[in-house]
XYZ file of C-alpha atoms in Angstrom:
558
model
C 28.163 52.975 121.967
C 30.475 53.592 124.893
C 29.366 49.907 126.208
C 31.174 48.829 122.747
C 33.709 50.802 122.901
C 34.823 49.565 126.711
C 34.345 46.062 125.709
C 36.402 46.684 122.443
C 39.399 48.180 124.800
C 39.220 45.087 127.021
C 39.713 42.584 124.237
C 42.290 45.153 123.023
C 44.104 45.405 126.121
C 43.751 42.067 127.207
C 45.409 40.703 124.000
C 48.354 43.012 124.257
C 49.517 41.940 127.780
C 48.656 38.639 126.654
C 50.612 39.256 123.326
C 53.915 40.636 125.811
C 53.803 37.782 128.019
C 53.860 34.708 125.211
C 56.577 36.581 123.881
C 58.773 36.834 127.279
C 58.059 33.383 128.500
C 57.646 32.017 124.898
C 55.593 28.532 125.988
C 55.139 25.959 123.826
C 51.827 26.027 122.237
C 50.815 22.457 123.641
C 48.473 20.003 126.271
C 51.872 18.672 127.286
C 53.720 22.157 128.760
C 53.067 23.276 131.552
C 54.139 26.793 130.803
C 51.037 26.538 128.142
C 48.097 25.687 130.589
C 50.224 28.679 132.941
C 49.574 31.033 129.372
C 46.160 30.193 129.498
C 45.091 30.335 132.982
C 46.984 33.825 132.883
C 44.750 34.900 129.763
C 41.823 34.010 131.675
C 42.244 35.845 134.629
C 43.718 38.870 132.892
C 39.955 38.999 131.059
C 38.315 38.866 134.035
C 40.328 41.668 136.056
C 40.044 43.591 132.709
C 36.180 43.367 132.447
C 35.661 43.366 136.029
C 37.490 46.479 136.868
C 35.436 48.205 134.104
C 31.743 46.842 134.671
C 31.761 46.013 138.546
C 31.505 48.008 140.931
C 30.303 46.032 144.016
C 30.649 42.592 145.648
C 26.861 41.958 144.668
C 27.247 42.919 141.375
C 30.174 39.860 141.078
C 27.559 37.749 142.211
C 24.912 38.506 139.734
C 27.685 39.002 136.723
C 26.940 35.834 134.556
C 30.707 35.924 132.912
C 32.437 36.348 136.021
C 30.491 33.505 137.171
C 31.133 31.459 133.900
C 34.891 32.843 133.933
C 35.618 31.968 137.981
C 34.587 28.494 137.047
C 36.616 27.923 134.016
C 39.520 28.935 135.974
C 38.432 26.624 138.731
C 37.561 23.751 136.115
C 41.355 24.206 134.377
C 42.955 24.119 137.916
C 41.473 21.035 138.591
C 41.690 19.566 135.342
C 45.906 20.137 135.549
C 46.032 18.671 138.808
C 44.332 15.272 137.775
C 46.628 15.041 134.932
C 49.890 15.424 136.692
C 48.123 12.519 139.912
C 46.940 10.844 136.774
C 50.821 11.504 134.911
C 52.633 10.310 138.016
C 54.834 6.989 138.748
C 52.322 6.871 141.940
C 49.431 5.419 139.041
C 52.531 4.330 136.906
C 55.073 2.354 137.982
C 55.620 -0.213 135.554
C 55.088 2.211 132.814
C 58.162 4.850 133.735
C 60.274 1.472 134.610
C 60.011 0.944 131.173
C 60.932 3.941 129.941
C 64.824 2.320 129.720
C 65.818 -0.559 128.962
C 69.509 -1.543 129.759
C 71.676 -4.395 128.693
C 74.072 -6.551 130.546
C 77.770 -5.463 129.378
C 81.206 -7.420 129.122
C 83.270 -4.669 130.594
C 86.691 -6.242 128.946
C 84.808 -6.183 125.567
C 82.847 -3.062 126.263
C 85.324 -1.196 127.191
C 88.869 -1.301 125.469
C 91.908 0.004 127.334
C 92.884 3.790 125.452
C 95.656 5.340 125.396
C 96.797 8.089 127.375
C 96.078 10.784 124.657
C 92.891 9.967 124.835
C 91.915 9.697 128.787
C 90.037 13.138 129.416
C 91.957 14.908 132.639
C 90.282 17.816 133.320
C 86.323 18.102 134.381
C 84.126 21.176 133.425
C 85.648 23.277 136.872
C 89.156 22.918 135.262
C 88.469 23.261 131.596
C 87.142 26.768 132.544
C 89.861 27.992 134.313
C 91.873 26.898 130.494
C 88.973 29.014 128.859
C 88.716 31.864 131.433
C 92.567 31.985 130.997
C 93.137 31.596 127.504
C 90.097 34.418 127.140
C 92.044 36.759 129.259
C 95.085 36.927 127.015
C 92.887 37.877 123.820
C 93.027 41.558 124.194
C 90.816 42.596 121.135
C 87.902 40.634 122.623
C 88.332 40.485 126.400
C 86.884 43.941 126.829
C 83.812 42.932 124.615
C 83.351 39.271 125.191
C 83.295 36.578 127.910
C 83.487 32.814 127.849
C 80.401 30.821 128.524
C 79.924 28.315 131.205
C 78.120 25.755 128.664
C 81.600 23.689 127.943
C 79.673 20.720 126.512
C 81.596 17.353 126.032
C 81.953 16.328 122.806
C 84.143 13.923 120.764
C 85.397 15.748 117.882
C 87.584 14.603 115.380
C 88.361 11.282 117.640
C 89.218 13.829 120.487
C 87.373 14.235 123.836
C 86.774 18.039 123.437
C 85.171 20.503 125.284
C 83.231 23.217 123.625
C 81.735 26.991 124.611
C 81.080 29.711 122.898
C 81.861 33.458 124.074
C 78.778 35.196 124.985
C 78.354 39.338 125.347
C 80.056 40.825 128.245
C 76.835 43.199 128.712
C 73.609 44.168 127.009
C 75.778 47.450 126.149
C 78.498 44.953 124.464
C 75.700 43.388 123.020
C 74.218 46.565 121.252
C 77.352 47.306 120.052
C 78.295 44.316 118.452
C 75.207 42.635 117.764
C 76.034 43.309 113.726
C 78.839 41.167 113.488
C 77.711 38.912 115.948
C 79.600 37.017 118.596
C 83.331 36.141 116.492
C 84.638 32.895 118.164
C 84.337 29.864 119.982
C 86.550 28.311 122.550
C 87.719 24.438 122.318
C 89.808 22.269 124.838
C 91.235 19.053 124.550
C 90.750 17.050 127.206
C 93.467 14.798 127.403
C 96.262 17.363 125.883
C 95.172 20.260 127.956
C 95.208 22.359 124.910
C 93.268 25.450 124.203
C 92.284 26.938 121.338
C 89.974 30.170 120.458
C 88.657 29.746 116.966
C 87.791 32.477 115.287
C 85.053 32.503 112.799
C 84.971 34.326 109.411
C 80.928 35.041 110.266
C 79.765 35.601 114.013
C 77.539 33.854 115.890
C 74.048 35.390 115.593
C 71.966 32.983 117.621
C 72.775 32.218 121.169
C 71.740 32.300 125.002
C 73.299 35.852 125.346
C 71.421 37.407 122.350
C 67.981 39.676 123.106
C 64.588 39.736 120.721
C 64.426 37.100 117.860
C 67.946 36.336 117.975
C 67.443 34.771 121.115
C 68.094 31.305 120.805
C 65.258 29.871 122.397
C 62.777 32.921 120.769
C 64.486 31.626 117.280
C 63.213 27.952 118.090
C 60.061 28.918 119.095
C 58.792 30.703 116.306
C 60.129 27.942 114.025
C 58.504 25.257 115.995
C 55.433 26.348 118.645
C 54.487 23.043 119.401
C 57.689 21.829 120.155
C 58.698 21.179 124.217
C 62.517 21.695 124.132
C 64.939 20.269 126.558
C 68.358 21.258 127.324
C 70.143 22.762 124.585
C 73.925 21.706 124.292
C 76.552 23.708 121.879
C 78.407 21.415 119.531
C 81.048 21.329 116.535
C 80.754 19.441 113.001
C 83.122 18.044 111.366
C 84.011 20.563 109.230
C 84.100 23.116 112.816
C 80.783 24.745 112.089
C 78.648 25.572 115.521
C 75.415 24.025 116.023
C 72.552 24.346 118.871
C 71.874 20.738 119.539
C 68.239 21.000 120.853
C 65.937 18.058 122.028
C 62.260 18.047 121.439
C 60.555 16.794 124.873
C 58.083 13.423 124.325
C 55.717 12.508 127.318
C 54.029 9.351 126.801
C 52.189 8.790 129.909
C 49.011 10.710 130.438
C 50.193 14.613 130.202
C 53.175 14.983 132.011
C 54.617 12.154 132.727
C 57.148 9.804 130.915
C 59.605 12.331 129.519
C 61.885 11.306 126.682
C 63.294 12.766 123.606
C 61.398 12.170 120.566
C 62.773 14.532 118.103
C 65.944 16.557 117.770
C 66.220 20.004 115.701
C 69.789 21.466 114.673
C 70.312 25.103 114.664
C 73.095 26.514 112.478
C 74.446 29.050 115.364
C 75.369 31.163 112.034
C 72.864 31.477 110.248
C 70.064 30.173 112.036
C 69.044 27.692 109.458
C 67.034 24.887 111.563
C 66.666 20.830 110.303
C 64.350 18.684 112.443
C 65.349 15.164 112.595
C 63.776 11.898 114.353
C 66.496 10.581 116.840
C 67.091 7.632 114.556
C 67.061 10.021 112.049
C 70.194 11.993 113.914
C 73.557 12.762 111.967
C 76.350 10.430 113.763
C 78.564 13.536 114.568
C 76.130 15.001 116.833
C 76.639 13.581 120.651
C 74.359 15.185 123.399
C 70.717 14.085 121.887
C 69.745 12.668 125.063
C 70.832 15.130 128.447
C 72.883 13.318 130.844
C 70.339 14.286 133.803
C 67.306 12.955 132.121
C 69.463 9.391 131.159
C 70.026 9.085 135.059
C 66.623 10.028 135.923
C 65.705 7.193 133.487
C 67.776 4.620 134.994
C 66.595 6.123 138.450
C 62.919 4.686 137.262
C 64.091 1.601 136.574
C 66.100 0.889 139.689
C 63.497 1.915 142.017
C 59.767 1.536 140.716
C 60.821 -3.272 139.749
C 58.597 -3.801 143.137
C 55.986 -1.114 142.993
C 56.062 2.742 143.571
C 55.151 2.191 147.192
C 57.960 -0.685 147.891
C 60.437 2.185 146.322
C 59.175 4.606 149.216
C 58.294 2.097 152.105
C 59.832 -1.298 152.012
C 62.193 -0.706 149.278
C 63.352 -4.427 148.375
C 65.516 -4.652 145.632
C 65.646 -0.875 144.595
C 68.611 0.556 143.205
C 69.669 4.090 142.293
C 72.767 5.825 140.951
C 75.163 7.762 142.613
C 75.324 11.196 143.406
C 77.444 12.246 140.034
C 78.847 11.065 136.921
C 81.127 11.575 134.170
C 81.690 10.628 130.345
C 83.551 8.283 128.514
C 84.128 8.387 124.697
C 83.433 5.007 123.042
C 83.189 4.552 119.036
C 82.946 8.105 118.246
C 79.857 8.062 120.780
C 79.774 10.056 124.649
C 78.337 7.732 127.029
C 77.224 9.232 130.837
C 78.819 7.383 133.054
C 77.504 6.823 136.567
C 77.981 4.016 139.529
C 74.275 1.850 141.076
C 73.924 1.491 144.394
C 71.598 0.094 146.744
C 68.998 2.771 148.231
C 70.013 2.481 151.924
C 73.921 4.465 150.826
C 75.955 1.857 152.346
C 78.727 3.695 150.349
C 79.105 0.416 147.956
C 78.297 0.105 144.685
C 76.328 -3.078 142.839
C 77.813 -2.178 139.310
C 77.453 0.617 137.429
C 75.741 1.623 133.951
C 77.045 3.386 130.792
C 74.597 5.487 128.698
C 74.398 6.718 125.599
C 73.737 10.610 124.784
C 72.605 10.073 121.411
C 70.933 6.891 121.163
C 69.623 6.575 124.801
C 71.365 2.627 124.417
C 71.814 1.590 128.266
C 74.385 -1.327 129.716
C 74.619 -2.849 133.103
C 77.953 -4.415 134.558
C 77.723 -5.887 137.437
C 80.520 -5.283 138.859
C 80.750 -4.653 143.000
C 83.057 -2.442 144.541
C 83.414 0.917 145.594
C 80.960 3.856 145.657
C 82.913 7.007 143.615
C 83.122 9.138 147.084
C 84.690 6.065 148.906
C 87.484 5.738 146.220
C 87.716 9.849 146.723
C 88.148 9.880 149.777
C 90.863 6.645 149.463
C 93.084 8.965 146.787
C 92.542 12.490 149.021
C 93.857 10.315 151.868
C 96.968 9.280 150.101
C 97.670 13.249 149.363
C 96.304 14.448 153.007
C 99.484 16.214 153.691
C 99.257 18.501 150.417
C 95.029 19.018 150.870
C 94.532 18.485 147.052
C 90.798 17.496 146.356
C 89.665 14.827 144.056
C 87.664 15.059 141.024
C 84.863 12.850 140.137
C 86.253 9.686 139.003
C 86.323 8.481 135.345
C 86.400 4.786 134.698
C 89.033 2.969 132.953
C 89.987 -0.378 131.564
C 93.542 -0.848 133.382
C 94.832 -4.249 132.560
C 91.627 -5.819 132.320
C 90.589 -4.427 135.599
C 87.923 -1.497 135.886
C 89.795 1.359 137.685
C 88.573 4.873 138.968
C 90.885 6.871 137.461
C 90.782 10.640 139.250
C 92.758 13.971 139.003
C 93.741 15.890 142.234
C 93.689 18.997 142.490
C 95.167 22.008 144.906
C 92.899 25.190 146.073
C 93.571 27.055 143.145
C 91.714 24.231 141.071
C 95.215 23.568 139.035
C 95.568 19.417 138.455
C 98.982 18.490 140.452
C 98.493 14.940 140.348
C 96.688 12.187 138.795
C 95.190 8.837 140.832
C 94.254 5.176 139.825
C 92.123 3.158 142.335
C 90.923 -0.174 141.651
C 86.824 -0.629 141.971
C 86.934 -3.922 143.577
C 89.678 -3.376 145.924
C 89.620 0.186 146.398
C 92.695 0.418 149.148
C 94.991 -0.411 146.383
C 95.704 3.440 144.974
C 98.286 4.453 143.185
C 99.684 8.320 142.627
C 101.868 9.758 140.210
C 102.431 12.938 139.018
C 101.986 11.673 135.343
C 99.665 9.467 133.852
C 101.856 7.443 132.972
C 104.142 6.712 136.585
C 100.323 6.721 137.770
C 99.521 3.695 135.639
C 103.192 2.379 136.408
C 102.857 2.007 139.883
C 98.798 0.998 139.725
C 100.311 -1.802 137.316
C 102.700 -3.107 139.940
C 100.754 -2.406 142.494
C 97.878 -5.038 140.695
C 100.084 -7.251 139.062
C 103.190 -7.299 140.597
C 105.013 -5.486 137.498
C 105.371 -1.729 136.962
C 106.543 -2.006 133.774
C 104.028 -0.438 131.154
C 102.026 -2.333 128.676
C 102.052 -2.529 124.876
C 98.943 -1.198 122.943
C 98.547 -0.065 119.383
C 100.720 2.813 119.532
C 103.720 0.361 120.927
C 106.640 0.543 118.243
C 109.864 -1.754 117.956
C 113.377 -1.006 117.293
C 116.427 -2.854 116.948
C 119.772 -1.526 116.554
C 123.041 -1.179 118.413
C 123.708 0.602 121.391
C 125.897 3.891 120.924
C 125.724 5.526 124.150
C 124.594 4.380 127.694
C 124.155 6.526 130.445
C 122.644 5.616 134.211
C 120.805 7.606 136.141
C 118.664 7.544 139.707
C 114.982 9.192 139.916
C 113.409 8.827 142.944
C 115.649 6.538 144.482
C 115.500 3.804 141.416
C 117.896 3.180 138.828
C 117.922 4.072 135.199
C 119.604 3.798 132.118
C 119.302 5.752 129.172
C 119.999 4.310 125.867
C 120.452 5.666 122.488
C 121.085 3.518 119.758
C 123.197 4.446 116.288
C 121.425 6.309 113.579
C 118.365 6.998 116.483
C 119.898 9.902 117.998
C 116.521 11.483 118.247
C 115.201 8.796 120.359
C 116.565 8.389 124.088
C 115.073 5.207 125.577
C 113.876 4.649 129.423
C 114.996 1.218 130.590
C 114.261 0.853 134.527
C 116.628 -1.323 136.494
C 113.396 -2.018 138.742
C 111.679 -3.420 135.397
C 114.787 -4.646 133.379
C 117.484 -6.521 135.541
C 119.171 -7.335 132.737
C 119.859 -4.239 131.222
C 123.525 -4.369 134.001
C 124.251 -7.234 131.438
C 124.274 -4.523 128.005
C 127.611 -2.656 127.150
C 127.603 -0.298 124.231
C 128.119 -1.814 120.888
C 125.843 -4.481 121.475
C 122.329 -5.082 119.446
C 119.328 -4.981 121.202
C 115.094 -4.947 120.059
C 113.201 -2.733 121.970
C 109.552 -2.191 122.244
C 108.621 1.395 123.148
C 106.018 4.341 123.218
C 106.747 7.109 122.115
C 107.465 10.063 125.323
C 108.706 13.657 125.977
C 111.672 13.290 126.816
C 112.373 9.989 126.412
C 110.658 7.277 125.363
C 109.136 4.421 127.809
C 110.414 0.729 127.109
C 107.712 -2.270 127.156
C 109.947 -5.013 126.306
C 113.658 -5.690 125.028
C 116.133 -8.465 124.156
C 119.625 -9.136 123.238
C 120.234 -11.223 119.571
C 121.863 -14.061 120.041
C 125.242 -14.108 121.116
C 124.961 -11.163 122.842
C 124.424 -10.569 126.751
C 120.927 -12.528 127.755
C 117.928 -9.744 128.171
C 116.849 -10.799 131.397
C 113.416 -8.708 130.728
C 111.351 -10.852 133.264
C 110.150 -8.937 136.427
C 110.107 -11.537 138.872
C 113.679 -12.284 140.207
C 115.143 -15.595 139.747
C 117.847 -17.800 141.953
C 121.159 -18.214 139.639
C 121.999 -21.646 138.653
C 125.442 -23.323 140.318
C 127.149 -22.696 137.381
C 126.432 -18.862 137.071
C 127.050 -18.587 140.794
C 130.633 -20.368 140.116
C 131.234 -17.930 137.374
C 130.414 -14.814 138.913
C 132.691 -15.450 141.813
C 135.854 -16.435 139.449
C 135.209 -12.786 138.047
């Protein structure tokens, strides 16, 4: 009886701990986790000590215990069996397979990628977009005391804005306690380009996140919906209609157990209501961005770079390998977040080959081959032009400037504050230009490539034409401009530079004039203008030109 008993509080006691553990580690119940054959070797050991403890009671009784004997070797077998599936898993046995596992195209970077406007180009990377959200959280009295700001700030494009997104997380497990009934009450966005930041508060609180304890735990919440499932990186994310969601990839190996990671399945959690929707990645609603994480896509591409000759050339010999660079960065393209990233030879001869654009929710991959400088070099080229200040350069983003693909970088001081912006071209990387705007950035890059400074026209370019009712000069940084405002337009003061425009000297108020502008704060930059005719000739070309005789004759009889 007392045999039955002890053997009844092993299994007992055994299944408890085991019980605790599953639900503090939570592994996926499946071949392909490695957290599950960790579960299960634990469990078997755990029996073992249990029974052993209680039943042996020398080092010759192990030896004639049949289950220890039969346990010991399970253990061993399961050991053994895990470490021939990840030698078995491996790009050692299966090279060609994991160069496979991506499949890029060759890109047209003038088609690829269109020129945006400047409303658009993302400034700030994830270290300065929390110093907005750390900041803006600070001035939020009610909450700051309760709540801090997470350091997830996912990338998104929302509502045809490059946004990042975080949520506010518990400032403590006593905050969390509580608060835990209403649930965390807002969400922090910034706009990437704009700088602007915004804490949205919702009308119900979050109740499922990273911060929350028991089965409110996000990951906990997953796991008991879906035991099987191998999740990847989870990313936060908006709808449409501003609703949070838990973007969360399902893992898929398809070599041998371990080995070929991809994403085979995506699951959306309301971060409301909890409310979970599987979908297959074809399968994925168009507004979500971050299926695929931007560290597995590289990884990806690493495999193909490096395994074309072998696994063994890609250690050894390494002909032909290529990798990408140490970093990268994302660029919004039809509603889509692509990772962005440079590909470089193995041997870091600080060059780049091209450079590849991937896709975070459809894992689509293109190549441009396109030589020129390695992201550090043209870091290093826009630090040096700033030396005397010590600002530091972010990791480049790259641009369509003109038709020419340009590193476009913010610098910033020791406080982490963006003083200045920086445009260096890929291909000629010692041509840099600086400005303290975007815009005189792009101005000077422009002249700089083309011989012009004068800025280009793009959808958002309007035209006006009307006549000229007051015209005032000015002088910024040693050039010459005037200042036009035109009748019935006195809301609009228009930018002409005597550096772009020689023929502005030739205007007088009262005369008509076209002009082809964007739209600024405070005034308004000027692409193109002209005279009608009769008036004073618009000598809008930027290359200078020799006066004919005649002009020459007339100029000196005034």
């Amino acid at each position: 009886m007392k045999r039955k008993k002890g053997k009844l509080f092993a299994v007992i006691a055994a299944l408890v701990i085991a019980a605790a553990y599953y639900y503090v580690t939570i592994p996926a119940i499946n071949i392909h986790s490695s957290g599950f054959w960790g579960f299960i070797l634990m469990v078997m050991i755990l029996i073992l000590l249990i029974y052993g403890t209680r039943r042996i009671r020398s080092v010759s009784e192990i030896k004639e215990s049949r289950i220890l004997k039969i346990g010991i070797c399970a253990i061993v077998l399961l050991v053994i069996v895990y470490i021939a599936g990840s030698i078995l898993s491996s790009p050692i046995i299966n090279a060609k397979k994991y160069q496979k596992l991506i499949e890029p195209e060759t890109g047209n970077f003038t088609e690829d990628i269109e020129q945006i406007s400047f409303d658009q180009i993302p400034l700030l990377d994830k270290d300065s977009a929390q110093l907005l959200g750390n900041r803006k959280m600070g001035s939020m009295v009610d909450m700051v005391s309760q709540f801090e700001v997470s350091d997830l700030y996912s990338q998104i494009n929302y509502k045809g804005r490059p946004v990042r997104v975080t949520p506010l997380v518990y400032a403590s497990p006593v905050k969390w306690f509580t608060n835990m009934r209403e649930g965390i009450p807002a969400y922090i966005t910034i706009d990437m380009a704009t700088q602007n930041t915004e804490l949205v508060k919702l009308s119900e609180g979050i109740r499922y996140s990273e911060s929350e304890y028991f089965n409110r735990y996000i990951y906990r919440h997953l796991r008991f919906h879906y035991p099987t499932y191998i999740f990847d990186q989870l990313s936060f994310e908006l709808d449409e209609e501003g609703t949070p969601y838990w973007i969360c990839p399902v893992k898929k190996y398809s070599i041998g157990l371990f080995g070929g990671q991809t994403i085979g399945r995506v699951v959306l959690c309301n971060a409301i209501t909890g409310e979970c929707t599987d979908y297959k990645v074809a399968d994925c609603p168009t507004w979500v961005d971050r299926v695929y994480p931007a560290d597995l896509l590289v990884q990806l591409y690493d495999y193909h770079g490096t395994l074309k000759n072998g696994y063994f050339n890609s250690i050894l010999g390494q002909k032909g390998c290529l990798k990408t660079t140490d970093g990268y960065n994302y660029l919004a393209i039809n509603d889509d977040v692509w990772v962005y990233t440079g590909v470089t030879s193995v041997s870091g001869d600080r060059s780049n080959v091209g450079f590849v654009l991937m896709n975070q929710r459809t894992k689509e991959t293109k190549y441009y081959e396109i030589p020129g400088a390695e992201e550090y070099s043209a870091m290093d080229s826009a630090e040096g032009q700033v030396q005397n200040l010590g600002y530091r350069a972010t990791f480049p983003l790259l641009l369509n400037i003109s038709g020419e693909p340009t590193y476009f970088l913010a610098l910033k001081d020791n406080a982490g504050l963006v003083k200045k912006y920086a445009m260096v071209n890929v291909q000629k990387y010692q041509n840099v230009a600086i400005g303290d705007t975007v815009s005189a950035c792009q101005k000077t890059y422009l002249k700089m490539i083309t011989g012009t400074s004068a800025t280009l026209a793009d959808e958002n370019t309007k035209t006006i034409t009307g006549k000229i009712e007051r015209m005032v000069q000015g002088v910024i940084d040693g050039n010459t401009h005037f200042y036009i405002v035109l009748e019935n337009q006195k809301n609009l003061i228009f930018d002409v530079p005597i550096t772009d425009f020689l023929g502005i000297i030739k205007y007088h108020e009262g005369d008509t004039i076209t002009i082809a502008y964007n739209e600024g704060d405070p005034a308004c930059t000027v692409v193109s203008l002209k005279g009608e005719e009769g008036d004073a000739q618009a000598a809008v070309e930027t290359e200078e030109t020799e006066p004919t005789e005649t002009e020459a004759e007339d100029d000196q009889k005034k």
